[in-house]
């Protein structure tokens, strides 16, 4: 009996292995064909976009400028006479009224000077009285031809000299009274006082700076306009010349903490020349400050309405992209996306002003426009505002994330099973 060699079973094993491999490959191919048929059987749906109806409107263009607050009047209080500073009569930093005493300077030397001037005036008055009596006698005798004309002229000259000396002493008395009054230093205007420059007991000269008084109601806010804001500059200059105030430009004040000041102001001055160092034009706005909320020296910001644009469109900035010919947007017409080249204006309140390129009633794509092409069919969802479009986009993204996570679960499980089988 013929026996097969020990190695004769190897072809049988190879045949069985090849058959099993062919079966597995055929099953995978059928699965792939089934999946491909399911995907190829339906067309991809058009992308969904959010559209917002746009209408023309008037838009106020508002600009902000850095500014500094100053008192409407800042006056240096100086000594008008020399002497010893005896007393400070105010509390530093307090608000004083116009004419309120601030300092006392030693009065005694000026009281003595006044008494001397008054004595000189009394002496001149006596000499004048004597000269007048002498003139009266001489003029009577002259009328009676008892004295010569020369004696009459001498008496007349004596009377006139006495009158001049008396007038001079009157001036001396007035000057002494004025100097005595200057020993009490008064506030030249109502406002907030500064620090004293010299303590009590100091010897001060005429003209020495004693303190400052700053009027804080109203306050002046100074800022600089860029050279390009010619419209605002012309308007402000007309406001200075106009008496009725029809050209006055209203201004708003932003305080250092970012809050808006409750009172509005008026731009009442712009310089007629451009500063060559900065290329800007100096300007000033006036604000009421009855409660003292605005402090001189603060850095603030001024908001001004530069101009009003009529018949323009205000759209979200995200809706604007770049095309071959410049800025563009997409609008939906008959469920088809159409590209529009637009002319852009300034940005107002985080919205883009479109000067040209849109029509009233256009359905502007405000979400989902990133992958759009001109002429592409779309599914448009109407929204009332850009915020609503953003909310829809966020919800769609969240839903897509949840769906993706759910689909990954079975795949991960299948992968784990396959890994176990291979092991």
Coordinates of C-alpha atoms in Angstrom, one line a residue:
X1 CA 0.0 0.0 0.0
X2 CA 1.3 3.3 -1.1
X3 CA 1.7 5.9 1.7
X4 CA 1.7 9.7 1.2
X5 CA 4.8 11.5 2.4
X6 CA 4.5 13.4 5.7
X7 CA 4.6 16.7 3.8
X8 CA 1.7 15.8 1.5
X9 CA -0.9 17.7 3.7
X10 CA 0.6 21.1 3.0
X11 CA -1.2 21.6 -0.4
X12 CA -4.5 20.9 1.2
X13 CA -4.0 23.5 4.0
X14 CA -2.9 26.1 1.5
X15 CA -6.0 25.4 -0.6
X16 CA -8.3 25.8 2.4
X17 CA -6.6 29.0 3.4
X18 CA -6.9 30.5 0.0
X19 CA -10.6 29.6 -0.2
X20 CA -11.3 31.3 3.2
X21 CA -9.4 34.4 2.1
X22 CA -11.3 34.6 -1.1
X23 CA -14.6 34.4 0.8
X24 CA -13.6 37.2 3.2
X25 CA -12.5 39.5 0.3
X26 CA -15.8 38.9 -1.5
X27 CA -17.8 39.8 1.6
X28 CA -15.8 43.1 2.1
X29 CA -16.3 44.0 -1.6
X30 CA -20.0 43.5 -1.3
X31 CA -20.1 45.6 1.8
X32 CA -18.2 48.4 0.1
X33 CA -20.4 48.2 -2.9
X34 CA -23.5 48.4 -0.7
X35 CA -22.2 51.5 1.1
X36 CA -21.1 53.2 -2.1
X37 CA -24.5 52.6 -3.6
X38 CA -26.2 54.1 -0.5
X39 CA -24.1 57.3 -0.8
X40 CA -24.3 57.5 -4.5
X41 CA -28.0 57.0 -4.7
X42 CA -28.8 60.6 -3.3
X43 CA -27.3 64.0 -4.1
X44 CA -25.5 66.1 -1.4
X45 CA -28.0 68.7 -0.1
X46 CA -27.3 72.4 -0.7
X47 CA -25.6 74.2 2.2
X48 CA -27.7 76.0 4.8
X49 CA -27.1 79.7 5.3
X50 CA -28.7 82.4 7.4
X51 CA -30.0 85.5 5.6
X52 CA -31.0 88.9 6.9
X53 CA -33.1 91.4 5.0
X54 CA -31.4 94.8 4.7
X55 CA -32.9 98.2 4.2
X56 CA -31.2 101.6 3.7
X57 CA -31.0 104.0 6.6
X58 CA -29.3 107.0 8.0
X59 CA -26.2 106.4 10.1
X60 CA -24.4 108.8 12.4
X61 CA -20.6 108.4 12.2
X62 CA -19.2 109.0 15.7
X63 CA -15.5 109.3 16.4
X64 CA -13.6 109.3 19.8
X65 CA -10.7 111.4 20.7
X66 CA -8.3 111.4 23.7
X67 CA -8.7 114.6 25.7
X68 CA -7.7 116.3 29.0
X69 CA -10.0 118.2 31.4
X70 CA -9.1 121.7 32.4
X71 CA -10.9 124.3 34.5
X72 CA -12.7 126.9 32.5
X73 CA -10.6 129.5 34.3
X74 CA -7.4 128.9 36.2
X75 CA -6.3 132.0 38.0
X76 CA -3.0 132.6 40.0
X77 CA -3.6 134.4 43.2
X78 CA -0.6 136.7 43.8
X79 CA 0.3 139.2 46.5
X80 CA -0.3 142.8 45.4
X81 CA 1.7 144.4 48.3
X82 CA 4.8 143.5 50.2
X83 CA 4.7 142.3 53.8
X84 CA 4.5 139.4 56.3
X85 CA 2.0 136.7 55.5
X86 CA 0.0 136.6 58.7
X87 CA -2.8 134.1 58.2
X88 CA -4.3 131.7 55.6
X89 CA -8.1 132.0 55.8
X90 CA -9.2 129.0 53.7
X91 CA -8.8 125.2 53.7
X92 CA -6.6 124.0 50.9
X93 CA -8.7 122.2 48.2
X94 CA -12.0 123.7 49.3
X95 CA -14.4 125.6 47.0
X96 CA -14.5 129.3 47.7
X97 CA -16.8 132.0 46.4
X98 CA -15.7 135.1 44.5
X99 CA -14.4 137.8 46.8
X100 CA -13.9 135.4 49.8
X101 CA -10.8 136.3 51.9
X102 CA -7.9 133.9 51.4
X103 CA -4.9 135.5 53.2
X104 CA -4.1 138.3 55.6
X105 CA -0.9 140.3 55.1
X106 CA 0.4 142.5 57.9
X107 CA -1.7 145.6 57.8
X108 CA 0.2 147.9 60.3
X109 CA 2.7 149.4 57.8
X110 CA -0.1 150.3 55.4
X111 CA -2.3 151.7 58.1
X112 CA 0.6 154.1 59.1
X113 CA 1.0 154.9 55.4
X114 CA -2.6 155.8 55.1
X115 CA -2.4 158.1 58.2
X116 CA 0.6 159.9 56.7
X117 CA -1.3 160.4 53.4
X118 CA -4.3 161.6 55.2
X119 CA -2.2 164.1 57.2
X120 CA -0.6 165.4 54.0
X121 CA -4.0 165.8 52.5
X122 CA -5.1 167.8 55.6
X123 CA -2.1 170.1 55.3
X124 CA -2.8 170.6 51.6
X125 CA -6.4 171.3 52.4
X126 CA -5.3 174.0 54.8
X127 CA -3.0 175.6 52.3
X128 CA -5.7 175.5 49.7
X129 CA -8.2 177.2 52.1
X130 CA -5.6 180.0 52.8
X131 CA -4.9 180.4 49.1
X132 CA -8.6 180.7 48.3
X133 CA -9.0 183.4 51.0
X134 CA -6.0 185.3 49.8
X135 CA -7.4 185.2 46.3
X136 CA -10.7 186.4 47.4
X137 CA -9.2 189.5 49.1
X138 CA -6.8 190.3 46.2
X139 CA -9.5 190.0 43.6
X140 CA -11.8 192.3 45.5
X141 CA -9.0 194.9 45.9
X142 CA -8.1 194.6 42.2
X143 CA -11.7 195.3 41.3
X144 CA -11.4 198.5 43.4
X145 CA -8.1 199.4 41.6
X146 CA -6.3 199.1 45.0
X147 CA -3.7 196.5 43.9
X148 CA -1.9 195.9 40.8
X149 CA -2.5 193.2 38.2
X150 CA 0.7 191.5 39.1
X151 CA -0.4 191.0 42.7
X152 CA -3.7 189.6 41.5
X153 CA -1.9 187.1 39.2
X154 CA 0.4 186.0 42.1
X155 CA -2.6 185.3 44.3
X156 CA -4.3 183.3 41.5
X157 CA -1.2 181.2 40.9
X158 CA -0.9 180.5 44.6
X159 CA -4.5 179.3 44.7
X160 CA -4.0 177.0 41.6
X161 CA -0.8 175.5 43.1
X162 CA -2.7 174.8 46.3
X163 CA -5.5 173.1 44.4
X164 CA -2.9 170.9 42.6
X165 CA -1.1 169.9 45.8
X166 CA -4.4 169.0 47.4
X167 CA -5.3 166.8 44.4
X168 CA -2.0 165.1 44.7
X169 CA -2.5 164.3 48.3
X170 CA -6.0 162.9 47.5
X171 CA -4.3 160.5 45.1
X172 CA -1.8 159.5 47.9
X173 CA -4.7 158.8 50.3
X174 CA -6.5 156.7 47.6
X175 CA -3.3 154.7 47.0
X176 CA -2.7 154.1 50.7
X177 CA -6.3 152.9 51.1
X178 CA -5.9 150.6 48.2
X179 CA -2.7 149.1 49.5
X180 CA -4.3 148.6 52.9
X181 CA -7.2 146.8 51.2
X182 CA -4.7 144.6 49.3
X183 CA -3.4 143.3 52.6
X184 CA -6.6 141.1 52.6
X185 CA -6.1 138.8 49.6
X186 CA -9.5 137.7 48.1
X187 CA -10.5 135.1 45.7
X188 CA -10.8 136.6 42.2
X189 CA -13.5 134.0 41.2
X190 CA -15.5 131.1 42.5
X191 CA -13.7 127.8 42.3
X192 CA -11.5 125.3 44.0
X193 CA -8.3 126.4 45.8
X194 CA -4.9 124.9 45.5
X195 CA -2.1 124.5 48.0
X196 CA -0.6 127.6 49.6
X197 CA 2.9 128.5 48.2
X198 CA 4.2 130.1 51.4
X199 CA 3.4 129.4 55.1
X200 CA 2.3 132.0 57.6
X201 CA 5.1 134.2 58.8
X202 CA 6.9 134.4 55.4
X203 CA 8.0 137.7 54.0
X204 CA 6.5 138.0 50.5
X205 CA 7.2 140.5 47.8
X206 CA 4.7 142.2 45.5
X207 CA 3.6 139.7 42.8
X208 CA 4.5 136.5 44.8
X209 CA 2.3 133.5 43.9
X210 CA 0.2 132.5 46.9
X211 CA -2.1 129.9 45.5
X212 CA -4.4 129.1 42.5
X213 CA -8.1 129.1 42.1
X214 CA -9.7 126.9 39.4
X215 CA -13.2 127.3 38.2
X216 CA -14.7 123.9 37.7
X217 CA -18.2 124.7 36.6
X218 CA -18.2 124.6 33.6
X219 CA -15.0 122.7 32.6
X220 CA -13.1 122.8 29.4
X221 CA -12.1 119.6 27.7
X222 CA -9.2 120.1 25.2
X223 CA -8.5 117.6 22.5
X224 CA -7.0 117.4 19.0
X225 CA -8.7 116.7 15.7
X226 CA -6.9 114.8 13.0
X227 CA -6.1 116.9 9.9
X228 CA -8.5 114.8 7.9
X229 CA -11.6 115.8 10.0
X230 CA -12.1 118.9 8.0
X231 CA -15.9 118.8 8.2
X232 CA -15.9 118.8 12.0
X233 CA -13.3 121.7 12.0
X234 CA -15.5 123.8 9.7
X235 CA -18.6 123.2 11.8
X236 CA -16.8 124.1 15.0
X237 CA -15.5 127.3 13.5
X238 CA -19.0 128.2 12.4
X239 CA -20.3 127.5 15.9
X240 CA -17.9 130.1 17.3
X241 CA -19.1 132.8 14.8
X242 CA -22.8 131.9 15.1
X243 CA -24.9 133.7 17.7
X244 CA -28.0 131.5 17.5
X245 CA -26.1 128.2 18.1
X246 CA -27.5 126.5 15.0
X247 CA -24.0 125.2 14.0
X248 CA -23.0 124.1 17.5
X249 CA -21.7 120.5 17.6
X250 CA -22.8 118.4 20.5
X251 CA -20.1 116.3 22.3
X252 CA -20.3 113.4 24.8
X253 CA -17.7 112.7 27.5
X254 CA -16.3 109.3 28.4
X255 CA -14.9 109.3 32.0
X256 CA -11.7 107.5 32.9
X257 CA -13.7 104.5 34.3
X258 CA -15.4 104.0 30.9
X259 CA -18.8 105.4 31.9
X260 CA -20.5 108.1 30.0
X261 CA -20.9 111.5 31.7
X262 CA -24.5 112.4 32.2
X263 CA -24.2 116.0 30.8
X264 CA -23.6 116.7 27.1
X265 CA -21.2 119.5 26.0
X266 CA -20.7 121.8 23.1
X267 CA -17.6 122.2 20.9
X268 CA -17.0 125.9 21.0
X269 CA -13.5 126.3 19.6
X270 CA -11.1 124.9 17.0
X271 CA -7.8 126.4 16.1
X272 CA -7.5 128.0 12.6
X273 CA -4.1 126.5 12.0
X274 CA -2.6 123.0 12.0
X275 CA 0.1 122.2 14.6
X276 CA 3.1 121.3 12.5
X277 CA 4.5 119.0 15.2
X278 CA 1.4 116.7 15.5
X279 CA -0.4 117.4 12.2
X280 CA -3.6 118.0 14.2
X281 CA -5.9 120.8 15.1
X282 CA -6.6 121.9 18.7
X283 CA -10.2 122.0 19.8
X284 CA -12.2 122.6 23.0
X285 CA -15.5 121.4 24.3
X286 CA -17.4 122.9 27.3
X287 CA -19.3 120.8 29.8
X288 CA -21.4 121.8 32.8
X289 CA -20.0 120.4 36.1
X290 CA -22.3 121.5 38.9
X291 CA -21.6 118.4 41.0
X292 CA -17.8 118.4 40.4
X293 CA -17.8 114.9 38.9
X294 CA -15.3 115.9 36.3
X295 CA -11.9 116.9 37.8
X296 CA -9.4 119.1 36.0
X297 CA -6.4 117.1 34.9
X298 CA -8.3 113.9 34.1
X299 CA -7.6 112.0 30.9
X300 CA -11.0 111.4 29.3
X301 CA -12.4 110.7 25.8
X302 CA -14.6 112.9 23.6
X303 CA -17.3 111.4 21.4
X304 CA -18.3 113.5 18.4
X305 CA -20.7 113.0 15.6
X306 CA -18.5 113.6 12.6
X307 CA -21.1 113.2 9.9
X308 CA -24.5 111.6 9.0
X309 CA -24.6 109.2 6.1
X310 CA -28.0 108.9 4.4
X311 CA -29.3 105.9 2.4
X312 CA -26.6 103.4 3.5
X313 CA -26.7 99.9 4.8
X314 CA -25.4 98.8 8.2
X315 CA -24.5 95.1 8.1
X316 CA -22.4 92.7 10.3
X317 CA -18.7 92.8 9.7
X318 CA -18.6 89.0 9.5
X319 CA -20.7 89.2 6.3
X320 CA -18.0 91.0 4.4
X321 CA -15.3 89.0 2.6
X322 CA -12.7 89.6 -0.1
X323 CA -13.3 88.8 -3.7
X324 CA -11.2 89.3 -6.9
X325 CA -12.5 92.9 -7.2
X326 CA -12.3 93.8 -3.5
X327 CA -14.8 93.6 -0.7
X328 CA -17.8 91.5 -1.4
X329 CA -20.9 90.0 0.2
X330 CA -23.3 87.2 -0.7
X331 CA -27.1 87.7 -1.2
X332 CA -29.6 85.0 -1.9
X333 CA -31.8 85.3 -5.0
X334 CA -34.2 82.3 -5.8
X335 CA -32.3 80.0 -3.5
X336 CA -29.0 80.8 -5.2
X337 CA -26.1 82.6 -3.7
X338 CA -24.9 85.7 -5.7
X339 CA -21.7 87.6 -5.0
X340 CA -21.9 91.4 -4.8
X341 CA -18.9 93.7 -4.8
X342 CA -19.6 96.5 -2.3
X343 CA -18.1 99.9 -1.4
X344 CA -17.4 100.0 2.3
X345 CA -17.7 103.0 4.6
X346 CA -16.6 103.4 8.3
X347 CA -17.4 100.9 11.1
X348 CA -20.1 102.2 13.4
X349 CA -21.0 100.4 16.7
X350 CA -19.1 97.2 15.4
X351 CA -21.2 97.2 12.3
X352 CA -19.9 97.8 8.7
X353 CA -21.4 100.6 6.7
X354 CA -21.9 99.8 3.0
X355 CA -22.1 102.8 0.8
X356 CA -22.9 101.0 -2.5
X357 CA -23.4 97.5 -3.9
X358 CA -26.6 96.5 -2.1
X359 CA -30.3 97.1 -2.9
X360 CA -33.3 97.6 -0.6
X361 CA -34.8 94.3 0.4
X362 CA -31.7 92.2 -0.4
X363 CA -31.4 88.9 1.5
X364 CA -27.8 89.2 2.9
X365 CA -26.0 86.0 3.9
X366 CA -24.8 86.6 7.5
X367 CA -23.8 83.0 8.4
X368 CA -22.4 80.2 6.3
X369 CA -20.9 82.3 3.6
X370 CA -17.4 81.1 4.0
X371 CA -17.6 78.2 1.6
X372 CA -20.0 79.8 -0.8
X373 CA -19.3 80.4 -4.5
X374 CA -21.2 82.6 -6.9
X375 CA -24.2 80.8 -8.3
X376 CA -24.2 78.0 -5.7
X377 CA -27.7 76.7 -4.6
X378 CA -28.4 77.2 -0.9
X379 CA -31.0 76.6 1.7
X380 CA -31.8 80.0 3.3
X381 CA -33.0 80.4 6.8
X382 CA -34.5 83.8 7.5
X383 CA -33.3 85.5 10.7
X384 CA -34.4 88.8 12.3
X385 CA -30.9 89.9 13.5
X386 CA -27.3 89.0 13.3
X387 CA -27.4 87.8 16.9
X388 CA -30.1 85.3 15.9
X389 CA -27.9 84.0 13.1
X390 CA -25.0 83.5 15.5
X391 CA -27.2 81.6 17.9
X392 CA -28.4 79.3 15.1
X393 CA -24.9 78.6 14.1
X394 CA -23.9 77.8 17.6
X395 CA -26.8 75.4 18.0
X396 CA -26.0 73.7 14.6
X397 CA -22.4 73.3 15.6
X398 CA -23.4 71.7 19.0
X399 CA -25.8 69.4 17.2
X400 CA -23.2 68.3 14.7
X401 CA -20.8 67.6 17.6
X402 CA -23.3 65.4 19.3
X403 CA -24.1 63.5 16.1
X404 CA -20.4 63.0 15.4
X405 CA -19.9 61.6 18.8
X406 CA -22.8 59.3 18.5
X407 CA -21.6 57.9 15.2
X408 CA -18.1 57.3 16.5
X409 CA -19.4 55.0 19.3
X410 CA -20.3 52.0 17.1
X411 CA -17.1 52.4 15.0
X412 CA -15.0 52.4 18.1
X413 CA -16.8 49.3 19.3
X414 CA -16.3 47.5 15.9
X415 CA -12.7 48.4 16.0
X416 CA -12.3 47.0 19.4
X417 CA -14.0 43.7 18.3
X418 CA -11.8 43.4 15.2
X419 CA -8.7 44.0 17.4
X420 CA -9.8 41.2 19.7
X421 CA -10.4 38.8 16.7
X422 CA -6.9 39.6 15.4
X423 CA -5.4 38.9 18.7

